[in-house]
Tab-separated table of C-alpha atoms in Angstrom:
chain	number	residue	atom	x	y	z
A	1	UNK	CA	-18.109	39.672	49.240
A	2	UNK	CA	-14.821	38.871	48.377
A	3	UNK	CA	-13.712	38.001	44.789
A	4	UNK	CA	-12.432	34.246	44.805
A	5	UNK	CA	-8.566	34.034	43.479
A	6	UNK	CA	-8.557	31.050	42.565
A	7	UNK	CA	-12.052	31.551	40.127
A	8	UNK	CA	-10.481	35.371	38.980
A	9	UNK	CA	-6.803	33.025	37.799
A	10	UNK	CA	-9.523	30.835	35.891
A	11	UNK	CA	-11.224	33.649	34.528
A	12	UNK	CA	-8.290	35.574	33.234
A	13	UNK	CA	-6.402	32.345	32.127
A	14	UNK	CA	-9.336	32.282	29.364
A	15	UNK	CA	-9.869	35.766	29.005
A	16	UNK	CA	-5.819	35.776	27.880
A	17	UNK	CA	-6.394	32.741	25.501
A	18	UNK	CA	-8.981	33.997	23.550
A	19	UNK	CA	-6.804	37.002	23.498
A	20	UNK	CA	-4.246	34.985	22.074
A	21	UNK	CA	-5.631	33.071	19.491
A	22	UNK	CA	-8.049	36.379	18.034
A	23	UNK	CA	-5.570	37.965	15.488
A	24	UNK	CA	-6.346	34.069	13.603
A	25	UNK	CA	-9.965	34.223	13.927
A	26	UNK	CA	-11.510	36.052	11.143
A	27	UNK	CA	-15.492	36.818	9.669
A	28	UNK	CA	-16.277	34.880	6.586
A	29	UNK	CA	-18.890	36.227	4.145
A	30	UNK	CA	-19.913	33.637	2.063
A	31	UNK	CA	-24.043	33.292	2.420
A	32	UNK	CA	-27.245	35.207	3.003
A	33	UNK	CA	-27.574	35.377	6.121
A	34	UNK	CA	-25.261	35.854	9.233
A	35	UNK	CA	-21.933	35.634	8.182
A	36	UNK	CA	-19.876	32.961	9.823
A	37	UNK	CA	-16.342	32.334	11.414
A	38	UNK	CA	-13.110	31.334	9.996
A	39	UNK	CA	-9.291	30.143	11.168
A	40	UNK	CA	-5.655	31.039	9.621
A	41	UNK	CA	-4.524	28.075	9.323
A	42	UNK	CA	-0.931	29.451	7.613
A	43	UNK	CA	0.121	32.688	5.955
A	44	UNK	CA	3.095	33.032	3.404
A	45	UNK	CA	4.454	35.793	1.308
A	46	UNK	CA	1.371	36.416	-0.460
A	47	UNK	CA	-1.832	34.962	0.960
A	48	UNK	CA	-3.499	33.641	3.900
A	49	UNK	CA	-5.317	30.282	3.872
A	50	UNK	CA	-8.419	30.119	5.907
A	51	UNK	CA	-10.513	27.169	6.891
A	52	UNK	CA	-14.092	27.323	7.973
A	53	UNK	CA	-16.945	25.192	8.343
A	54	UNK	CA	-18.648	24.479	5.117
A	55	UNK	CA	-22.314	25.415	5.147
A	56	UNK	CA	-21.567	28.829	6.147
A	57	UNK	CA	-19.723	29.126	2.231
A	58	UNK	CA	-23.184	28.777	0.265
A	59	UNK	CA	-22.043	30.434	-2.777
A	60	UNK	CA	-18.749	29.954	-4.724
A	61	UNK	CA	-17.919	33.704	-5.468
A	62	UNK	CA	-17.784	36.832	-4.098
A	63	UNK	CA	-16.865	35.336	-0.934
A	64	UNK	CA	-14.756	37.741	1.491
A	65	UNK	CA	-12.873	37.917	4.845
A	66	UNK	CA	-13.332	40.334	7.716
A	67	UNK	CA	-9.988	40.801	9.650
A	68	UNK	CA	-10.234	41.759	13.010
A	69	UNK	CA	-8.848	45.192	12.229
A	70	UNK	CA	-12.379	45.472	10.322
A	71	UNK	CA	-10.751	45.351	7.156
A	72	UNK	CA	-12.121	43.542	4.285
A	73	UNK	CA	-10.443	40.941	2.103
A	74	UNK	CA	-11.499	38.849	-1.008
A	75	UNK	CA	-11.464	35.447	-1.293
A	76	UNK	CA	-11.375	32.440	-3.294
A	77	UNK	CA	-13.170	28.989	-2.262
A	78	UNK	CA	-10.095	26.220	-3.101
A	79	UNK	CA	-11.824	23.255	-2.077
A	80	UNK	CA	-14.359	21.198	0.162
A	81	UNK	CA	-14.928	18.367	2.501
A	82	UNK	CA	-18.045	17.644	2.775
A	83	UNK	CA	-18.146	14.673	4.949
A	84	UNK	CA	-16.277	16.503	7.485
A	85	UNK	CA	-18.073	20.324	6.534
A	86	UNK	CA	-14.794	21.986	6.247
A	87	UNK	CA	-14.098	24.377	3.588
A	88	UNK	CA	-10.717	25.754	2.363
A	89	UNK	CA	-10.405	29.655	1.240
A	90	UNK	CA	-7.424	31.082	0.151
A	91	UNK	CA	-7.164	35.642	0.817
A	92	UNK	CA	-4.676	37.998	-0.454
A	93	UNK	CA	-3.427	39.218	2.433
A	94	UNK	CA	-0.537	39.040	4.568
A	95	UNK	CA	-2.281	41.163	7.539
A	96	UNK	CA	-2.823	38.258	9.295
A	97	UNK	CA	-1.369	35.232	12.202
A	98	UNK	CA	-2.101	31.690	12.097
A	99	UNK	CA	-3.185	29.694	14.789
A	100	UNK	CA	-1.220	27.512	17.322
A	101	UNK	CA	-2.458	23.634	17.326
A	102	UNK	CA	-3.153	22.002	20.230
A	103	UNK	CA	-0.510	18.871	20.077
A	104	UNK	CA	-3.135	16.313	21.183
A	105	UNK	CA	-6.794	15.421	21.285
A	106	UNK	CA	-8.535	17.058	24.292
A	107	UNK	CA	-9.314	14.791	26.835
A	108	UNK	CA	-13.481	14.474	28.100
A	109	UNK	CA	-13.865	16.368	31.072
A	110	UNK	CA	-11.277	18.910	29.903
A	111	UNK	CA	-12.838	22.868	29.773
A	112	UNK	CA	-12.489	24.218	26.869
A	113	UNK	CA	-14.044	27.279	25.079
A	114	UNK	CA	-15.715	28.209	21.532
A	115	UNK	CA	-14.328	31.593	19.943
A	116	UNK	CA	-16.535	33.219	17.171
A	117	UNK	CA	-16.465	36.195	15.185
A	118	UNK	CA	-19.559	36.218	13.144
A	119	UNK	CA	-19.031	40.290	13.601
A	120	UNK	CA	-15.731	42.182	12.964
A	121	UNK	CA	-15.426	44.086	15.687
A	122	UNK	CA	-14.515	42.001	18.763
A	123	UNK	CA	-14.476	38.072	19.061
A	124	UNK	CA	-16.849	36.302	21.112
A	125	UNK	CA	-16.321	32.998	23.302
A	126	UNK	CA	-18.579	30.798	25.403
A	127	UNK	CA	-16.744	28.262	27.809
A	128	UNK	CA	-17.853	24.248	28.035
A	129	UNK	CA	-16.165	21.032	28.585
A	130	UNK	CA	-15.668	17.826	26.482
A	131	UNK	CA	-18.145	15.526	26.597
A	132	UNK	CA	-16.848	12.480	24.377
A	133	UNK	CA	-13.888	12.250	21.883
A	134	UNK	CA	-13.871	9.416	19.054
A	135	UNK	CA	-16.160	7.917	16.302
A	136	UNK	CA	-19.418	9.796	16.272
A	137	UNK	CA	-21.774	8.494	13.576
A	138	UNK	CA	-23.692	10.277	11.282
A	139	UNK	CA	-24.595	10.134	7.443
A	140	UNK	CA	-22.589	12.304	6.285
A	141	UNK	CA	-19.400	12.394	9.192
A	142	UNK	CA	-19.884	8.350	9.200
A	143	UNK	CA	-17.014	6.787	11.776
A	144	UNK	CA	-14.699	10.051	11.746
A	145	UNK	CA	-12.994	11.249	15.136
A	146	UNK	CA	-14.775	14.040	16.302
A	147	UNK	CA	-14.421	16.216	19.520
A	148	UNK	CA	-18.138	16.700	21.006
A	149	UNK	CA	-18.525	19.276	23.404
A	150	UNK	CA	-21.539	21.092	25.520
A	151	UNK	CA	-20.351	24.821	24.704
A	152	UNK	CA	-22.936	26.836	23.441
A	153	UNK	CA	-22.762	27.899	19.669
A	154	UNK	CA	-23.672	30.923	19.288
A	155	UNK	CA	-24.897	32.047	15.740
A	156	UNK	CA	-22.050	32.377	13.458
A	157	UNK	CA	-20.186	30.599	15.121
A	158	UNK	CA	-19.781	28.228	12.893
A	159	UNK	CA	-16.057	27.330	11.409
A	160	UNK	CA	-14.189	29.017	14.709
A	161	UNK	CA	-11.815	27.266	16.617
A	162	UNK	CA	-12.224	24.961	19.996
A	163	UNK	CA	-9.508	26.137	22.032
A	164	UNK	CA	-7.971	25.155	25.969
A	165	UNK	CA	-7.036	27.241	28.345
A	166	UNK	CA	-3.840	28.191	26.620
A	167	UNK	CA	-5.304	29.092	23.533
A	168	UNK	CA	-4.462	26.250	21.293
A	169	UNK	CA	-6.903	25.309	18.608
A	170	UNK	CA	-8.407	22.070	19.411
A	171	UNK	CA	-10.087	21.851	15.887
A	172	UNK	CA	-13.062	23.576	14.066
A	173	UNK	CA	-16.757	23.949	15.332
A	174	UNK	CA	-19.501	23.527	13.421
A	175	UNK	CA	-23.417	23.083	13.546
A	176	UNK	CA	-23.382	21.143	10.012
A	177	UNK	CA	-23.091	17.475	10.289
A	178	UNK	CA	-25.432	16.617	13.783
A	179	UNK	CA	-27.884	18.350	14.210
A	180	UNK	CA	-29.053	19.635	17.854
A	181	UNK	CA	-24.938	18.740	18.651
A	182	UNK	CA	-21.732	20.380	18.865
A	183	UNK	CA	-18.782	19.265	17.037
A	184	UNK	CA	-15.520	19.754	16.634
A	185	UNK	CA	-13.294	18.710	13.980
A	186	UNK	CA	-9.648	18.044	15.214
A	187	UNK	CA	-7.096	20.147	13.924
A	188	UNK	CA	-4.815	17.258	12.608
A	189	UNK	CA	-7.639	16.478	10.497
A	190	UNK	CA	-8.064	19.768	9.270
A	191	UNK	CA	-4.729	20.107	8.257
A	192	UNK	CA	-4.840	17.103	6.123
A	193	UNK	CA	-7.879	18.237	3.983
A	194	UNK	CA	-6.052	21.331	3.733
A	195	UNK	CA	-3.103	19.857	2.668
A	196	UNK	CA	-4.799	17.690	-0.003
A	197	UNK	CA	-6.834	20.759	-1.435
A	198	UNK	CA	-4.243	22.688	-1.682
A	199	UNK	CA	-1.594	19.941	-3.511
A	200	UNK	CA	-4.417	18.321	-5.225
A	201	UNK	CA	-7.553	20.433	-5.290
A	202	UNK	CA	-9.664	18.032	-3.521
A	203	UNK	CA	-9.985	15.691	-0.909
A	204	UNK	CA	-8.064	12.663	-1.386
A	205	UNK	CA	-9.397	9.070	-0.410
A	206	UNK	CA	-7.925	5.800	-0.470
A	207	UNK	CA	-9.084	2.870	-2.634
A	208	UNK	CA	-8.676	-0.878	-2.211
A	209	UNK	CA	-11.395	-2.079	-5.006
A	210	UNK	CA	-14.072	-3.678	-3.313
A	211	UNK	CA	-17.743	-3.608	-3.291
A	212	UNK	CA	-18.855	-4.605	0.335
A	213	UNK	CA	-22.388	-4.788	2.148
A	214	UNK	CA	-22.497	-5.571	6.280
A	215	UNK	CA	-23.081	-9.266	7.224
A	216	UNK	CA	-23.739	-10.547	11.117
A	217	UNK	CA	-20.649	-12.475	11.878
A	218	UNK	CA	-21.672	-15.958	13.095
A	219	UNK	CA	-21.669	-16.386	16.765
A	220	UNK	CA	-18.159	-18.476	16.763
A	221	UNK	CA	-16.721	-15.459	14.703
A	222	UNK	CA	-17.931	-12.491	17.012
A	223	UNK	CA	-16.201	-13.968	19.728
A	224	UNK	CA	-12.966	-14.907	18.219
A	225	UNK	CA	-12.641	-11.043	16.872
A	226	UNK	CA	-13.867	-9.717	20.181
A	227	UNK	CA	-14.616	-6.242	18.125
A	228	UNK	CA	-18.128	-6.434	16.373
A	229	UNK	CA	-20.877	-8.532	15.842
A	230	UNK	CA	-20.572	-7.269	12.289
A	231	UNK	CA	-18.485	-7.342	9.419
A	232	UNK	CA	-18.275	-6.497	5.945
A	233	UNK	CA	-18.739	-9.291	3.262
A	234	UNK	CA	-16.359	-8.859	-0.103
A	235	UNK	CA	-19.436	-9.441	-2.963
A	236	UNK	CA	-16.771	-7.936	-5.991
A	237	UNK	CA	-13.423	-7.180	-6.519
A	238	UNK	CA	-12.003	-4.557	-9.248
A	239	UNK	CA	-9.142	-6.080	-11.461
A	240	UNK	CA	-5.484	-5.471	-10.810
A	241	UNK	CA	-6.971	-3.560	-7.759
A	242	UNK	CA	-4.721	-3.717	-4.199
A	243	UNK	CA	-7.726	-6.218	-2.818
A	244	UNK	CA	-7.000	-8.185	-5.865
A	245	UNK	CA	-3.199	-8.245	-5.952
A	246	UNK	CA	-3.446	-8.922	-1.864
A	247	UNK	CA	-4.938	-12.181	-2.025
A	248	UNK	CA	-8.717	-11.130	-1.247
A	249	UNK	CA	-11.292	-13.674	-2.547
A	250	UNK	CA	-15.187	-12.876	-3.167
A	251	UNK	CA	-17.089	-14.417	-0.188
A	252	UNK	CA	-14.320	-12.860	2.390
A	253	UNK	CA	-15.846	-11.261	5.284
A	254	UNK	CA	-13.676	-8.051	6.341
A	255	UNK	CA	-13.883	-7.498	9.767
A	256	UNK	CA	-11.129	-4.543	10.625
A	257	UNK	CA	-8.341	-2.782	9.010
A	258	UNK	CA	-5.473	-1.736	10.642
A	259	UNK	CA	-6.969	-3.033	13.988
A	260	UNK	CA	-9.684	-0.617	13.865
A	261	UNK	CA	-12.942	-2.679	13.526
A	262	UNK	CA	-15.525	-2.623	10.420
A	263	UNK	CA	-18.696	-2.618	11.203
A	264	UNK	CA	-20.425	-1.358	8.250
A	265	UNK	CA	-19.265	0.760	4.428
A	266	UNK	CA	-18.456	3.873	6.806
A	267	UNK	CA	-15.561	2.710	8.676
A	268	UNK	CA	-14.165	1.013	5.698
A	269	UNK	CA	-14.496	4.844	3.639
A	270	UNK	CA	-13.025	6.720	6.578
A	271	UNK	CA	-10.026	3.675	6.972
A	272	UNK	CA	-8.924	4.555	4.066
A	273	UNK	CA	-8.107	8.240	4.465
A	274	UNK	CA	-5.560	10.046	2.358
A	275	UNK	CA	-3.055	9.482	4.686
A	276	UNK	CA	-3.021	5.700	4.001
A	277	UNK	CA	-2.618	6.313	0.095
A	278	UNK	CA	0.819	3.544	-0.641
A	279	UNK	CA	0.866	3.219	3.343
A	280	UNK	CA	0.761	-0.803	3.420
A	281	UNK	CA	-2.286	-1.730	5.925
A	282	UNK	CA	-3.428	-5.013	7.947
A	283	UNK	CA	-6.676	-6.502	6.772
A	284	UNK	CA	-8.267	-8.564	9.027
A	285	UNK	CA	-10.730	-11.068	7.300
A	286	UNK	CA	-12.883	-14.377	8.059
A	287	UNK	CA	-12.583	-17.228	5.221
A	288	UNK	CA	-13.851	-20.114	5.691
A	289	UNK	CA	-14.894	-19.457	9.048
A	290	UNK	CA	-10.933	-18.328	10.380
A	291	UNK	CA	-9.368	-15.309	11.595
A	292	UNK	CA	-7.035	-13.992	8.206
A	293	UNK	CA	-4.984	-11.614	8.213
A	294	UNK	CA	-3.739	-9.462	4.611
A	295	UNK	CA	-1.780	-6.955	3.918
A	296	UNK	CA	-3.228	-4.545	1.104
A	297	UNK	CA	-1.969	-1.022	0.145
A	298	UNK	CA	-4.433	1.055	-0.861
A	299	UNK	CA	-3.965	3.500	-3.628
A	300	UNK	CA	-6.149	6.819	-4.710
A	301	UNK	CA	-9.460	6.158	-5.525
A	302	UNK	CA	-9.652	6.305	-9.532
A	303	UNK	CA	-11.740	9.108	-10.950
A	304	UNK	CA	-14.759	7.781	-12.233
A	305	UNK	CA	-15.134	9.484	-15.204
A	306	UNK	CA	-11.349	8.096	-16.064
């Protein structure tokens, strides 16, 4: 029998893009048991940063890199996210090339493929397609966008990279935050907690000074909003916080920010995401039974031992 063309173009197409995204795929030592997978996510004079997924860094020491040249590399842990299990590492080399970024979110239906390298030697892929993209809920990811896929993850492979067909990267995999799923962190997300660990050494978060718990809207309210039967109802409000300086009264019912719907504490946390630190947001509210609209900047959230 004859070898299809069309399925041998397919095949190598991948083949080539796992090829091509390999040299920044790397081992990560960092637990017990099977070591996991890591990306370059940039390389400068003197190190390498490398992001992986965070339950497979279970100690804070004596953590090291695998290149795919074999060659081991210390490294130090900089920082974590633990609401998206990411984990930032920072190793002394220079051996190494950083990973293209896909320029947009996958679309569902498109094929894409997990690339691992839980072992040194050689990398290893499975192929899948996208099954959803958006807010997937959990207790620890709460509303975040995630990429969820069917590819098979392999063990270790934890912390690779999703990539398409080209060999983009798609975002980070990881077994940590659903369990029995597969999820993918987008890339543009993992550059920001990258970027925030590495100016900041930790995870920034936005803060608007309110305490909150979910409310049912009332019937009239749900469908004026036509976005949730839920909303958020404002029971305190820090002094000389943004709520406060925006107008926001006790008794307010927050219903979205920025357009973006709030159904319960979770998509209010994940609204306000570093990026909209001094960013000036709309804040859609109920008072007094009416559709409000504020405009509130939020600011870092204060330490709380400040």
């Amino acid at each position: 029998m004859s070898e299809d063309p069309q399925l041998s173009t397919f095949g190598e197409q991948f083949a080539d893009a796992v090829e091509r995204v390999s040299p920044g795929v790397v081992t990560v030592h960092g637990r017990r048991r099977l070591p996991g997978t890591g990306i370059v996510l940039n390389v400068d004079d003197t190190s390498a940063v490398i992001v992986t997924a965070s339950h497979v860094v279970e100690r804070e020491d004596n953590l090291s890199i695998y290149l795919a040249s074999g060659t081991k590399v210390p490294a130090t842990l900089l920082g974590r996210d633990l609401s998206r299990d990411l984990a930032v590492l920072r190793a002394e080399t220079t051996n190494l090339s950083s990973v293209s970024d896909r320029p947009r979110l996958p679309r569902v239906g498109t094929i894409v493929m997990a690339v691992g390298r839980p072992w040194a030697v050689t990398p290893q892929a499975t192929l899948g397609t996208v099954n959803a993209v958006g807010q997937i809920h959990s207790r620890r990811a709460g509303g975040i966008q995630l990429i969820h896929t069917d590819v098979t993850m392999l063990p270790g492979f934890s912390g690779g990279p999703l990539i398409d067909g080209a060999g983009y990267v798609a975002g980070i995999n990881t077994s940590g935050l659903l369990r029995m799923a597969n999820i993918t962190i987008p890339i543009d997300q993992v550059r920001a907690v990258s970027a925030d660990i590495l100016a900041y050494g930790h995870v920034r978060s936005g803060w608007i000074g309110v305490t909150v718990q979910p409310v049912t809207l009332p019937a009239h309210a749900q469908g004026e909003t036509e976005e949730s039967e839920s909303g958020l109802l404002v029971s305190g409000i820090a002094a000389d916080s943004p709520a406060a300086n925006a107008g926001l009264l006790v008794g307010d019912i927050l219903v979205s920010v920025a357009e973006a719907p709030l159904g319960d504490a979770t998509d209010l946390k994940h609204a306000l995401g570093s990026e909209q630190i001094g960013q000036a947001l709309e804040l859609g509210i109920l008072r007094g039974g009416s559709r409000q609209a504020l405009s509130v900047t939020p600011v870092e959230r204060p330490d709380p031992a400040s």
